[in-house]
Coordinates of C-alpha atoms and ligand atoms in Angstrom, one line a residue:
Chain H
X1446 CA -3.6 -28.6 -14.5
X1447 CA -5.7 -26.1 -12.7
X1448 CA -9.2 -27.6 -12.0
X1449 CA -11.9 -27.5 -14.8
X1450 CA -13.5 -23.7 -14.3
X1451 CA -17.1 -23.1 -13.9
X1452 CA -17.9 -20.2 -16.4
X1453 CA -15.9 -20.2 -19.4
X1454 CA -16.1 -17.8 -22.4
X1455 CA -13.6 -17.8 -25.3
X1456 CA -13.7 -15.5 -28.1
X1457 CA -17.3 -14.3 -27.8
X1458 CA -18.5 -11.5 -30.4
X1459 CA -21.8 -9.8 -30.1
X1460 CA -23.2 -7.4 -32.7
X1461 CA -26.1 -5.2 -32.7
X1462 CA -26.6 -4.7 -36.6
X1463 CA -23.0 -2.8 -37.6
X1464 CA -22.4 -1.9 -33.8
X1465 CA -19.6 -4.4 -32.6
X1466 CA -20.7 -4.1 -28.4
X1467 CA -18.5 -8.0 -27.8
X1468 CA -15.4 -8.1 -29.8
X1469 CA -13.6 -11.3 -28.3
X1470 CA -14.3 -11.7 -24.6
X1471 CA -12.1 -14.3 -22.5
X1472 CA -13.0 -14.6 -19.2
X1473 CA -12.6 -17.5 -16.8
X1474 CA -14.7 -18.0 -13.2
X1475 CA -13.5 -20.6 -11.2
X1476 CA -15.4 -22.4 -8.9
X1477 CA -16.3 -20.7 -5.3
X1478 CA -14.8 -17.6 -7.2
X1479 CA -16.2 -14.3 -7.6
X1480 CA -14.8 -11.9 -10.5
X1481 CA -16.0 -8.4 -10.5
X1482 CA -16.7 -7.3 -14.5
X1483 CA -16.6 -3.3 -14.6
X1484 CA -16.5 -1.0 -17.6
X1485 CA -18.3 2.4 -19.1
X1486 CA -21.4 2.5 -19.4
X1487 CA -22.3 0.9 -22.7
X1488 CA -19.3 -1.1 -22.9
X1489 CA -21.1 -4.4 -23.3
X1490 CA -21.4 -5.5 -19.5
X1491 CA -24.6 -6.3 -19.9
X1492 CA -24.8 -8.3 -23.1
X1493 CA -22.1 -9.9 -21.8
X1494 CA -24.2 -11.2 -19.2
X1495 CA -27.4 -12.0 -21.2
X1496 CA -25.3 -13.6 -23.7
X1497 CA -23.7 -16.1 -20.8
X1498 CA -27.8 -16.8 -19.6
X1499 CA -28.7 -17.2 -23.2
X1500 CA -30.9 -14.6 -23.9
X1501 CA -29.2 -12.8 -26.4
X1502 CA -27.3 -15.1 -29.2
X1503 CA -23.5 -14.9 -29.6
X1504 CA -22.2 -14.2 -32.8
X1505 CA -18.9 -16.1 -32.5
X1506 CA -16.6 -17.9 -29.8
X1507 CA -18.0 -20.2 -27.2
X1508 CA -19.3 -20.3 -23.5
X1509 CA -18.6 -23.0 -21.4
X1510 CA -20.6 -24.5 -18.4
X1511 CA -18.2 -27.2 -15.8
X1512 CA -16.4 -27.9 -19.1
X1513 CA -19.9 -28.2 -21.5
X1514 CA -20.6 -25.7 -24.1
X1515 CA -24.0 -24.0 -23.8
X1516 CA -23.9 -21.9 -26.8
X1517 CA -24.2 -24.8 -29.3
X1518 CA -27.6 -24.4 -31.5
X1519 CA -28.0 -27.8 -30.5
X1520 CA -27.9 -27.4 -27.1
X1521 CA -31.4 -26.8 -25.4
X1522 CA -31.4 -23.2 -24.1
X1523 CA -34.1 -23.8 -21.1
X1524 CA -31.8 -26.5 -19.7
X1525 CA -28.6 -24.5 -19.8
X1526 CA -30.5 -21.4 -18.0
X1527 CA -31.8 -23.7 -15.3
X1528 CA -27.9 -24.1 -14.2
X1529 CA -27.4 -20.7 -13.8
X1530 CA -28.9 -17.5 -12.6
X1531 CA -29.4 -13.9 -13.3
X1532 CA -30.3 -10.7 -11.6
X1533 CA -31.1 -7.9 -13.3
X1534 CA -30.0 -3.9 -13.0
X1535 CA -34.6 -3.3 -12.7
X1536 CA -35.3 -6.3 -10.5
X1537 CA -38.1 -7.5 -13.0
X1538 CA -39.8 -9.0 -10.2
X1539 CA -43.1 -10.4 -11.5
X1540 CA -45.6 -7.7 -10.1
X1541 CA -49.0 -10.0 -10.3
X1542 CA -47.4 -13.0 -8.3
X1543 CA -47.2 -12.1 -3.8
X1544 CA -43.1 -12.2 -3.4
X1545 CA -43.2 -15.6 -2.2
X1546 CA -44.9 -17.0 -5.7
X1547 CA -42.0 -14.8 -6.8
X1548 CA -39.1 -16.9 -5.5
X1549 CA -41.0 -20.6 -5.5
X1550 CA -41.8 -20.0 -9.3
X1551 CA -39.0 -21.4 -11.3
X1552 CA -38.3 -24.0 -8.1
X1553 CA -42.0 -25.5 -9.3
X1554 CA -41.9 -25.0 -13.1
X1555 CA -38.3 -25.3 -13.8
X1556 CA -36.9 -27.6 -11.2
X1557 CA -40.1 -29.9 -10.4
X1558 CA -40.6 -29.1 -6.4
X1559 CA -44.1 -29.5 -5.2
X1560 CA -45.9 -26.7 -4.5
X1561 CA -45.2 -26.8 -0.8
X1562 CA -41.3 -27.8 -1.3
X1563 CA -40.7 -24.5 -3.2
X1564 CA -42.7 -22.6 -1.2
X1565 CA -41.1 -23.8 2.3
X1566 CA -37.5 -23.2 0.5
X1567 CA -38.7 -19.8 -0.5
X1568 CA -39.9 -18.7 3.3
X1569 CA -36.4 -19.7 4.2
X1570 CA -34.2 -17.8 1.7
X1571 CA -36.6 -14.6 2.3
X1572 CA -36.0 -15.4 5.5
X1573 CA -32.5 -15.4 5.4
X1574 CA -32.1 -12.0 3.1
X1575 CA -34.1 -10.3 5.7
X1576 CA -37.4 -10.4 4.3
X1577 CA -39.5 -12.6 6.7
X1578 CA -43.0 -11.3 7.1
X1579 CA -43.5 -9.7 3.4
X1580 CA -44.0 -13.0 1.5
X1581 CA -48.0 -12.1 0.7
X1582 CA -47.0 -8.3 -0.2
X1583 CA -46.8 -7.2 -4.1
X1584 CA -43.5 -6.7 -5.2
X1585 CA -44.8 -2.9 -5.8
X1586 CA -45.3 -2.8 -2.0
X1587 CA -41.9 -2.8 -1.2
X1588 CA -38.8 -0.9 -1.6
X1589 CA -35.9 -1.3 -4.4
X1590 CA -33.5 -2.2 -1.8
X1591 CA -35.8 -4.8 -0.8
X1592 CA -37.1 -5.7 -4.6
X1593 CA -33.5 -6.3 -5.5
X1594 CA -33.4 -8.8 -2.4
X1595 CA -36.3 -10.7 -3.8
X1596 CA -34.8 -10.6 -6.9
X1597 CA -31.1 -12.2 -5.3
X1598 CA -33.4 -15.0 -3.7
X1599 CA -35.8 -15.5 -6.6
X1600 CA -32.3 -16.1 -8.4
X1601 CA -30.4 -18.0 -5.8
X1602 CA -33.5 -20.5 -5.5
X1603 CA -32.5 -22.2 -8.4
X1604 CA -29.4 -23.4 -6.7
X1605 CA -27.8 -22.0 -9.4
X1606 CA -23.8 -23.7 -10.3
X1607 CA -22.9 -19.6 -11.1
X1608 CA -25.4 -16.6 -10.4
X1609 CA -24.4 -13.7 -12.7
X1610 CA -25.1 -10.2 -11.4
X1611 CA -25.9 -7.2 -13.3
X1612 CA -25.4 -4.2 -11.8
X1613 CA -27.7 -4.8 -9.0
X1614 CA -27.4 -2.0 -6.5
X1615 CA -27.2 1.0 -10.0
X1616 CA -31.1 1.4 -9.8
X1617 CA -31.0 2.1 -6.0
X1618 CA -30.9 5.2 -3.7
X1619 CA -27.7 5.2 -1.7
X1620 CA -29.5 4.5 1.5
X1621 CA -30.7 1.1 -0.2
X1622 CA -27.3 0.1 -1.5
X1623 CA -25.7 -1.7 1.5
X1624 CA -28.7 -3.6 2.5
X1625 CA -28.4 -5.5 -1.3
X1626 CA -24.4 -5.7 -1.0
X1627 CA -24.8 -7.4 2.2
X1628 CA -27.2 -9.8 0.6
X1629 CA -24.4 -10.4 -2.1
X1630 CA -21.7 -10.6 0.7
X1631 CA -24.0 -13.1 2.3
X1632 CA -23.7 -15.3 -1.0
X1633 CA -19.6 -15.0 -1.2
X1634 CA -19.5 -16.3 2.0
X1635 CA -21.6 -19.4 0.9
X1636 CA -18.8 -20.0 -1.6
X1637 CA -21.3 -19.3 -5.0
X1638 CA -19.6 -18.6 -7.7
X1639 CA -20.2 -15.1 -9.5
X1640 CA -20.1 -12.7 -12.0
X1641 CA -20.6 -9.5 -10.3
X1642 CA -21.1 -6.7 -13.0
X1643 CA -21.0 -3.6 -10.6
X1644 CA -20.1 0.3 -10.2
X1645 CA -19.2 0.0 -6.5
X1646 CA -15.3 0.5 -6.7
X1647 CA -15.4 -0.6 -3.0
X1648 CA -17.4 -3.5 -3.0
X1649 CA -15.4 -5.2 -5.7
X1650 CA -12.2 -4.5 -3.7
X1651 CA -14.2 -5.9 -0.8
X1652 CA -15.5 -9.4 -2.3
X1653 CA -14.5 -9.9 -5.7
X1654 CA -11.4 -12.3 -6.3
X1655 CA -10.4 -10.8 -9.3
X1656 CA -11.6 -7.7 -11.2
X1657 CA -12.2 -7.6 -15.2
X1658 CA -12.2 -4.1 -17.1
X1659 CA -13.8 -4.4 -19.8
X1660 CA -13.2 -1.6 -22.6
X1661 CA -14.1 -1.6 -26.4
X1662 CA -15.6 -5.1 -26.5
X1663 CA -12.3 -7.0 -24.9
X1664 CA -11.7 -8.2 -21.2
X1665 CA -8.4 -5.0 -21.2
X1666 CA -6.8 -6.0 -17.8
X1667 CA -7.8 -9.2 -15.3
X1668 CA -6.3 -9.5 -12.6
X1669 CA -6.5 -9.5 -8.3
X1670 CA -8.4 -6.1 -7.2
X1671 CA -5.8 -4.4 -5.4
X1672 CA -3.6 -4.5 -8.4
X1673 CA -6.3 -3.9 -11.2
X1674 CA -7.9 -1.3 -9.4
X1675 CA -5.1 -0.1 -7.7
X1676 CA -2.2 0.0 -10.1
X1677 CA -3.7 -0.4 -13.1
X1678 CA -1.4 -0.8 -15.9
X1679 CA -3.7 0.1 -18.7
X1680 CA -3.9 4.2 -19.5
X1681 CA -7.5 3.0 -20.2
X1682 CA -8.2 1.5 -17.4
X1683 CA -6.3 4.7 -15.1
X1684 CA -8.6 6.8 -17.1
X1685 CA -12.2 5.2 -16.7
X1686 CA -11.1 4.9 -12.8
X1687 CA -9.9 8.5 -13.2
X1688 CA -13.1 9.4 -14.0
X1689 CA -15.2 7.5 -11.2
X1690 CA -13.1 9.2 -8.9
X1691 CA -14.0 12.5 -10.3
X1692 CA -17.5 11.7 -10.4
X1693 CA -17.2 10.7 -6.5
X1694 CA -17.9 6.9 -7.3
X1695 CA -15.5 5.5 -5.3
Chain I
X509 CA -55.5 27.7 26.3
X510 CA -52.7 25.2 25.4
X511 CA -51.6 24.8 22.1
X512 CA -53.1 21.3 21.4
X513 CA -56.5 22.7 22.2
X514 CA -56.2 25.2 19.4
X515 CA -54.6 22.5 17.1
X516 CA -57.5 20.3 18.1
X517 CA -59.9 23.1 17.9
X518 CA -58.6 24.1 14.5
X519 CA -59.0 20.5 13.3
X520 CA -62.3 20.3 14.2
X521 CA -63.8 23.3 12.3
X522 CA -61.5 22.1 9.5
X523 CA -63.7 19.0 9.2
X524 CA -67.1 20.7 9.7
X525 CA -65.7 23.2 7.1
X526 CA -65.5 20.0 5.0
X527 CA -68.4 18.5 6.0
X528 CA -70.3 21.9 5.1
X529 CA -68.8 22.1 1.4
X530 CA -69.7 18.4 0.5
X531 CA -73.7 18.8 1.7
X532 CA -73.6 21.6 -0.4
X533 CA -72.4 20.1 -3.7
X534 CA -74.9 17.2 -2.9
X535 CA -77.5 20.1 -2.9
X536 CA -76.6 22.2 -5.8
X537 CA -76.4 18.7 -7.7
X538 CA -80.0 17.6 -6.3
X539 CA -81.2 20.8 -7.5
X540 CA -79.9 21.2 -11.0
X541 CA -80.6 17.3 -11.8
X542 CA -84.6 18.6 -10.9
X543 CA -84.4 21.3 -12.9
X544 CA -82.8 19.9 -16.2
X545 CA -85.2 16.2 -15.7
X546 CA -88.6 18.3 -15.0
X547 CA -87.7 20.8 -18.1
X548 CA -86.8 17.9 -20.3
X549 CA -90.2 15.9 -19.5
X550 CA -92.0 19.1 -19.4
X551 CA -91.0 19.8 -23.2
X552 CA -92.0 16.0 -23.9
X553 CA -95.4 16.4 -22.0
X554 CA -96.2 19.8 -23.6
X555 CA -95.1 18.6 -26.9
X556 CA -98.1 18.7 -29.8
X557 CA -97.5 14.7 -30.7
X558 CA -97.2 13.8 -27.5
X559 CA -100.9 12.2 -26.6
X560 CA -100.1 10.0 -29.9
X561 CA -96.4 8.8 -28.3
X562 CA -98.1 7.9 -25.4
X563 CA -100.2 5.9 -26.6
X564 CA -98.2 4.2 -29.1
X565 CA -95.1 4.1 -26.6
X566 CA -95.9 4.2 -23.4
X567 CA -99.3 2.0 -23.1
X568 CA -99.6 0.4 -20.0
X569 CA -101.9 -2.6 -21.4
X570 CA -99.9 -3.3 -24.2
X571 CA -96.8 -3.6 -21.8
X572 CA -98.7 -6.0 -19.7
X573 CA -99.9 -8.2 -22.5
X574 CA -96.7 -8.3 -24.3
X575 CA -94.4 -8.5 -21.7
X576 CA -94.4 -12.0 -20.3
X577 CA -93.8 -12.8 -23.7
X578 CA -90.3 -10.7 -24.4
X579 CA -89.0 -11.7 -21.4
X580 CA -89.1 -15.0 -21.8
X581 CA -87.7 -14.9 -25.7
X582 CA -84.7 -12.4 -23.7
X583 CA -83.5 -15.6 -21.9
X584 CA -83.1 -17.1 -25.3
X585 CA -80.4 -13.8 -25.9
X586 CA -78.9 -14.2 -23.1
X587 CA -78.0 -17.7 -23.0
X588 CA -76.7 -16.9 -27.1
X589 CA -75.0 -14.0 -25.3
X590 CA -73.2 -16.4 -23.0
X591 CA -72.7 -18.8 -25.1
X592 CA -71.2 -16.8 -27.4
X593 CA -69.2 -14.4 -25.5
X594 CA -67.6 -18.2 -24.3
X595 CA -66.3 -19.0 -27.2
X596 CA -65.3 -15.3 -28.1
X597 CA -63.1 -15.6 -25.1
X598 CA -61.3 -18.5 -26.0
X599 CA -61.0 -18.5 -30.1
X600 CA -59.8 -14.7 -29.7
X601 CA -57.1 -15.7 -27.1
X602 CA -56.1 -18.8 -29.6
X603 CA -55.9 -16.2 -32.3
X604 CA -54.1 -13.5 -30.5
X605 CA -52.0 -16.3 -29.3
X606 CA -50.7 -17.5 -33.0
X607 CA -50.0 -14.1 -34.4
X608 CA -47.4 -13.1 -31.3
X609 CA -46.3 -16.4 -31.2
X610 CA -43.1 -16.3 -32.5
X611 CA -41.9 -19.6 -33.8
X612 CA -41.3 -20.5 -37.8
X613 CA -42.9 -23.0 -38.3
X614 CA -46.0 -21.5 -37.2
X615 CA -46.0 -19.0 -39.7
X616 CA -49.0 -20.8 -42.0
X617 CA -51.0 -20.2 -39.1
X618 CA -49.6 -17.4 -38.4
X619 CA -51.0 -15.4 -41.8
X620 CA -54.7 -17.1 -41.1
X621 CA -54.7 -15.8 -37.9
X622 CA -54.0 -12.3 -39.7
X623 CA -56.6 -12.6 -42.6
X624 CA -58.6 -14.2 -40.2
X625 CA -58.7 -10.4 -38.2
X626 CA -58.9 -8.3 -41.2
X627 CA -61.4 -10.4 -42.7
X628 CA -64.2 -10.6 -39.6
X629 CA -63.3 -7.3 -38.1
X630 CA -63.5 -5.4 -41.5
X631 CA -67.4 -7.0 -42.7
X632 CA -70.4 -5.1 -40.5
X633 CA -71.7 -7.6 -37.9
X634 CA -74.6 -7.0 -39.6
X635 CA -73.6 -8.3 -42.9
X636 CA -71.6 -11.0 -41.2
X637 CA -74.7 -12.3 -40.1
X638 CA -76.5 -12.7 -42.6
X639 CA -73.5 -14.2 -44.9
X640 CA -73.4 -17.0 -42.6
X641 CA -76.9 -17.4 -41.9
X642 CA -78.3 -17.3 -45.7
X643 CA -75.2 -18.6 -47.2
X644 CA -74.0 -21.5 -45.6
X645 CA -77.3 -23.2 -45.8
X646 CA -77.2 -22.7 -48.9
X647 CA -74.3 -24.9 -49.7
X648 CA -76.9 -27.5 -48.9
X649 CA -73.3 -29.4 -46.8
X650 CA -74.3 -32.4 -45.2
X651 CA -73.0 -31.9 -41.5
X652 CA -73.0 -28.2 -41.6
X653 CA -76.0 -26.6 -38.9
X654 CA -78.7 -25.0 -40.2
X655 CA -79.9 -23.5 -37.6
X656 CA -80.6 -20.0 -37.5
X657 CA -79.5 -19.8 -34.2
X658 CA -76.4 -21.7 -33.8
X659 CA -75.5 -19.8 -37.5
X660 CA -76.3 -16.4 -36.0
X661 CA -74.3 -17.2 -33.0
X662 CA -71.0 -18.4 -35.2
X663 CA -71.6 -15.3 -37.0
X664 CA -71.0 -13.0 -34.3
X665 CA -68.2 -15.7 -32.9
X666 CA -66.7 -14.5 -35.9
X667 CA -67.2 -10.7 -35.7
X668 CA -66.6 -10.5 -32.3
X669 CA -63.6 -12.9 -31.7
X670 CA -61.7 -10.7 -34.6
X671 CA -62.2 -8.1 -32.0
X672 CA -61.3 -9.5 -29.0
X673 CA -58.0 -11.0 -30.7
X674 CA -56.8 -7.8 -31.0
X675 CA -57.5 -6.8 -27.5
X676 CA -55.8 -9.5 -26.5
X677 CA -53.1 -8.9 -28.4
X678 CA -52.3 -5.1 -27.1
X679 CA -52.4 -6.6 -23.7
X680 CA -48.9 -9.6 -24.5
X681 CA -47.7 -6.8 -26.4
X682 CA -48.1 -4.0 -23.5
X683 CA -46.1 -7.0 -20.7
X684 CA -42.3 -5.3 -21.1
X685 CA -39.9 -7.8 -22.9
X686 CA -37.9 -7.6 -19.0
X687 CA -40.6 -10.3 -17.6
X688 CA -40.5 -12.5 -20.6
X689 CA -35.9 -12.4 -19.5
X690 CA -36.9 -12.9 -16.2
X691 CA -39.3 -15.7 -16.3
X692 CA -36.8 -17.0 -18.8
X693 CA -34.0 -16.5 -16.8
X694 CA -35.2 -18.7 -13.7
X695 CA -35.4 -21.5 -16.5
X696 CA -39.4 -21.4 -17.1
X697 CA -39.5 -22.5 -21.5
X698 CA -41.5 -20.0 -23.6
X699 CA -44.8 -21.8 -23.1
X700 CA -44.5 -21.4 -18.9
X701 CA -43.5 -17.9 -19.3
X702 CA -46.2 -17.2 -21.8
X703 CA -48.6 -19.0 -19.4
X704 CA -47.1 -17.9 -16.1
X705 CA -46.0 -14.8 -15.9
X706 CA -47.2 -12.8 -19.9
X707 CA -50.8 -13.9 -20.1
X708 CA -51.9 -13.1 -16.6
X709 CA -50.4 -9.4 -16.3
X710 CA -51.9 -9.2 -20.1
X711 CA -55.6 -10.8 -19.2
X712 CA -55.5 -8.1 -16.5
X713 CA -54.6 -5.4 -18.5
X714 CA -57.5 -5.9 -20.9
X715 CA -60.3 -6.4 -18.5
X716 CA -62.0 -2.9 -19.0
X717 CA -61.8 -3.0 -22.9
X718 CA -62.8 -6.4 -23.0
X719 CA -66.2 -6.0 -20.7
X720 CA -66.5 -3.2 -23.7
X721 CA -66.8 -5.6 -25.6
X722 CA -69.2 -7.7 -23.8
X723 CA -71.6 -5.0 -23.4
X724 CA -71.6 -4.4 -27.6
X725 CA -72.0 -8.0 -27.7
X726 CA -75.0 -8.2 -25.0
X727 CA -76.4 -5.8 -27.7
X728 CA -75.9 -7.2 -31.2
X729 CA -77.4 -10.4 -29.9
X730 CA -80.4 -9.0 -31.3
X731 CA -79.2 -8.8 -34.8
X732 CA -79.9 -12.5 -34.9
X733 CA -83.5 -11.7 -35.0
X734 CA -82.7 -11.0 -39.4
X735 CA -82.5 -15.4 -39.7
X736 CA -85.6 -15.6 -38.2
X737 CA -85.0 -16.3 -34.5
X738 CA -87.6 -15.3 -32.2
X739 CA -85.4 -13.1 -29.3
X740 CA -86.5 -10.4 -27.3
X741 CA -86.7 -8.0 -29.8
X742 CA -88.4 -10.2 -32.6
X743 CA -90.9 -10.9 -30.4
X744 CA -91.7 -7.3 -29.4
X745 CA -91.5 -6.3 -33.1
X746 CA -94.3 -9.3 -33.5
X747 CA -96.6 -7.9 -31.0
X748 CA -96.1 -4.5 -32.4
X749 CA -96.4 -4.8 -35.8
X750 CA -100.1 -7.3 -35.0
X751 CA -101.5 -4.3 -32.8
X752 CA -99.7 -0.8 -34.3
X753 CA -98.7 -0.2 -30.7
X754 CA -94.5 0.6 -29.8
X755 CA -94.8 -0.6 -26.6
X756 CA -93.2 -3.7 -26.2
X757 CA -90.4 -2.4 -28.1
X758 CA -89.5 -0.7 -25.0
X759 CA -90.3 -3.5 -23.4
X760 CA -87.3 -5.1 -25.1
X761 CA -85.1 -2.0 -24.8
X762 CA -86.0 -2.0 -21.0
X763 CA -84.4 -5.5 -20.7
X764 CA -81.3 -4.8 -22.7
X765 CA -80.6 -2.0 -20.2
X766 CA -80.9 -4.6 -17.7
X767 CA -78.2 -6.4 -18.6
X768 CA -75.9 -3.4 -19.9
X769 CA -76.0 -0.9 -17.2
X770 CA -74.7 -3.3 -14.8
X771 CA -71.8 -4.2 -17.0
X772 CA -71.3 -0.8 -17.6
X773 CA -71.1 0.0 -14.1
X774 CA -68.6 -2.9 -13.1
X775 CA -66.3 -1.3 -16.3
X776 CA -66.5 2.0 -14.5
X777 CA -65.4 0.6 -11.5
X778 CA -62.5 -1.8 -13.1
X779 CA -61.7 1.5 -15.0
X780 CA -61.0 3.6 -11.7
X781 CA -59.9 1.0 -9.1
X782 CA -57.4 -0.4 -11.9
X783 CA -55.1 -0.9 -9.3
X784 CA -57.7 -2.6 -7.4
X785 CA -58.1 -5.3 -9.7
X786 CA -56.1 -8.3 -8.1
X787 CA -58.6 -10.5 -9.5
Ligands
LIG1010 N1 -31.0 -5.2 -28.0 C1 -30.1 -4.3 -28.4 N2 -30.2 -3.8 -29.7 C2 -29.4 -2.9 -30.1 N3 -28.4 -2.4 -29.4 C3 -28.2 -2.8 -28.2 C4 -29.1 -3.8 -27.6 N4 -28.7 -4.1 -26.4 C5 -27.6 -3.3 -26.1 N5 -27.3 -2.5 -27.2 C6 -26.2 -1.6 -27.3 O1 -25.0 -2.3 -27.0 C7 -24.1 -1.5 -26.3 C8 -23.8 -2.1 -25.0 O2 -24.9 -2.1 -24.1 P1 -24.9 -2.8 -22.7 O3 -24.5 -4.2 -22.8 O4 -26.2 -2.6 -22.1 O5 -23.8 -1.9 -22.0 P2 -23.5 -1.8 -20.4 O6 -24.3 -2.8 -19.7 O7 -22.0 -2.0 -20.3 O8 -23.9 -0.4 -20.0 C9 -24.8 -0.1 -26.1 O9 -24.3 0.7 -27.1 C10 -26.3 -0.5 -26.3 O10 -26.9 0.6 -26.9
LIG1011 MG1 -25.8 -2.6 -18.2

């Protein structure tokens, strides 16, 4: 018996009204694992991803946290979000807290650190995603390479059990792209466990462990990078990558 | 000559240049201001009733003996004003608070809080006032105030917090849904997000409309002069009516302006520095 995963999801739907985006989505990440999730644009990445944090409702199937299910009714939603993390595609930084309040938020509300505990923790994770000396600037102050790393630490200071990742680097000119991948990099190499939705062909060859297309609400093909994105064995899947390549995405 | 002379020469005539146009629009502005003020108070001076206004208006005597007297009822207006504007500030944000909150079984509430708007906002402050300060005395309630005062104050508590809801309200509803996700999202409940990171970008956003507010309010302070309550302007309005003279009426208006023209120039300054306002 392989050991218990961390993110589970079996059979998950997700309408919008009569628009079926989720149409049964398996998907399995292991622990210290990091699967890449990439798919059109409008193919559900995204409310795949809020669904997993909770903040958009599943119509059907279930998501699983180290073996518990989180999308229960009865479950408390707040307590299931404190386990994990998300960063969004916009940042959503909060722009009338300094950066620091930024990352030492949910550590004081959510987790209970003092004041100076989250703080301290905050200096160092800034610290460590190359952002030491901007801790009293506005996030408006700074650049979206350097938002997005805010972002990554605000998230990661949670000491989140899986960090989910929605296409962090799309809202980014290309010169800001590889300072916010090496950030991610920087988490692989820590072992977290991730959902990487992303665009960058490259990266995902680079550190995901496995690569998930995802086409007309179902996971299509799953499998190790060099083979899914490589040789994939889907015509839908040769087609979408096809079509990055054209566009000069990868 | 070197070429970073003539770039420095260059720079400096471009700044006398500079200097040159500004003292000239402070000039022409001087000038014009002169003319239009002296024509304007010319036509007054010239005027046929004029001898009369000035008497009537603009004696200095009856200023003097009247004055003492409106100030010292003013303080009573601005300590309603305070007051008042206190208790605006909070039972508008519990208002605008109930009708976005989101929650079921809140919805009771949730419909007072809306008749509660369309009730006090649609009724003239005027009217409002004297509903509450004629009619709830009348109900002759044991444990109900019948002051004029305090009444007069509730009254435009009522008229004014209807108002100021709504304010409130634009401001939660101009925060993007994205903070609400990502306050959510690093595991703060509704209340802390609400609290945390909603409220204070929406209290910020409001500032200039609510000091708006404020300023009407500073003013319509006076309407509880109709119960009976002796305020700046009753008090004027006492003096004039006992010697047939106007002046202390603009004794009163002079210390309205007091109050309002400073308020008015903090909202123009909110109102251009917007980015300014860190609080
Ligand atoms: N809150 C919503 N209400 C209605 N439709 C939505 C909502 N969120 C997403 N959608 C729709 O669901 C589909 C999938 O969107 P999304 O998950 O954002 O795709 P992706 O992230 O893969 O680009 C799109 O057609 C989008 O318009
Ligand atoms: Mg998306």
């Amino acid at each position: 018996m392989s050991p218990q995963p961390v993110l589970a999801i079996r059979g998950v739907t997700k309408s919008f009204g009569r628009l079926e985006v989720l149409r049964g989505v398996d998907l399995e990440v292991a622990e210290h694992e990091a699967v890449a999730l990439i798919g059109a644009s409008g193919s559900g990445k995204s409310t795949l991803v809020r669904c997993i944090d909770l903040l958009d409702e599943i119509d059907d199937g279930d998501i699983f946290l180290d073996g518990e299910v989180i999308t229960d009714p009865a479950v408390d939603p707040v307590a299931m979000r404190r386990r994990l993390a998300l960063v969004f595609q916009a940042y959503n930084l909060f722009p009338h807290l300094t950066v620091l309040e930024n990352v030492a938020l949910g550590d004081m509300r959510a987790h209970g650190a003092s004041r100076g505990e989250a703080e301290s923790r905050a200096r160092s994770l800034l610290e460590r995603f190359g952002l030491g000396g901007r801790e009293r600037d506005r996030p408006d102050d700074l650049s979206g390479g350097q938002q997005q790393r805010v972002a990554i630490a605000r998230a990661f200071a949670g000491r989140p059990r899986a960090m989910l990742l929605d296409e962090v680097t799309s809202a980014l000119d290309p010169e800001l792209v590889g300072e916010v991948l090496d950030a991610v990099r920087d988490l692989k190499a820590e072992g977290v466990t991730m959902l990487i939705v992303t665009h960058e062909m490259g990266f995902a060859r680079e550190v995901a462990d496995r690569v998930g297309f995802l086409h007309d609400g179902r996971i299509l093909e799953l499998g190790p990078p060099e083979r899914v994105l490589s040789e994939p064995e889907r015509p839908e899947t040769q087609r979408f990558l096809r079509r990055l390549l054209e566009a000069g995405r990868i | 000559m070197s070429g970073s002379e003539a770039t420095l020469d260059r720079r400096a005539a471009r700044g006398a240049a500079k200097r040159r146009r500004a003292r000239r629009g402070q000039a022409i502005a001087a000038i014009s201001s002169v003319v239009v003020l002296g024509g304007l108070a010319a036509l007054i001076l010239t005027s046929p009733g004029w001898p009369d206004v000035r008497d009537t208006f603009f004696s200095w005597s009856a200023f003097k003996d009247s004055f003492p007297d409106v100030l010292s009822a003013f303080w009573l207006d601005i300590k309603l004003f305070v007051t008042v504007e206190i208790a605006v500030l909070i039972l508008g944000l519990l208002v605008a608070l109930v009708r976005t909150s989101a929650t079921a079984a809140l919805f009771p509430v949730r419909l007072l809080a809306v008749v509660f708007v369309d009730l006090f906002r649609g009724i003239p402050t005027i009217l409002l006032v004297y509903l509450v300060g004629f009619g709830i005395p009348a109900l002759e309630l044991s444990g109900l105030p019948t002051d004029p005062l305090v009444l007069g104050g509730i009254a435009l508590t009522l008229s004014y917090g209807a108002y100021v809801a709504e304010v409130y309200r634009a401001g939660i509803a101009s925060v993007h849904r994205s903070q609400r996700d990502a306050a959510l999202a690093v595991g703060l409940t509704e209340g802390q997000a609400l609290r945390h990171v909603i409220l204070p970008q929406a209290v910020r956003r409001v500032g200039p409309p609510l000091l708006n507010d404020f300023i009407a309010l500073q003013k319509d302070v006076a309407l509880v002069s109709i119960l009976g309550v002796v305020e700046a302007f009753r008090q004027a309005q006492i003096f004039a009516s006992s010697t047939f003279n106007y002046t202390p009426l603009l004794g009163a208006a002079l210390l309205y302006l007091c109050v309002t023209v400073p308020l008015a120039r903090m909202l123009d300054r909110l109102g251009t520095g917007a980015s300014g306002l860190t609080v």
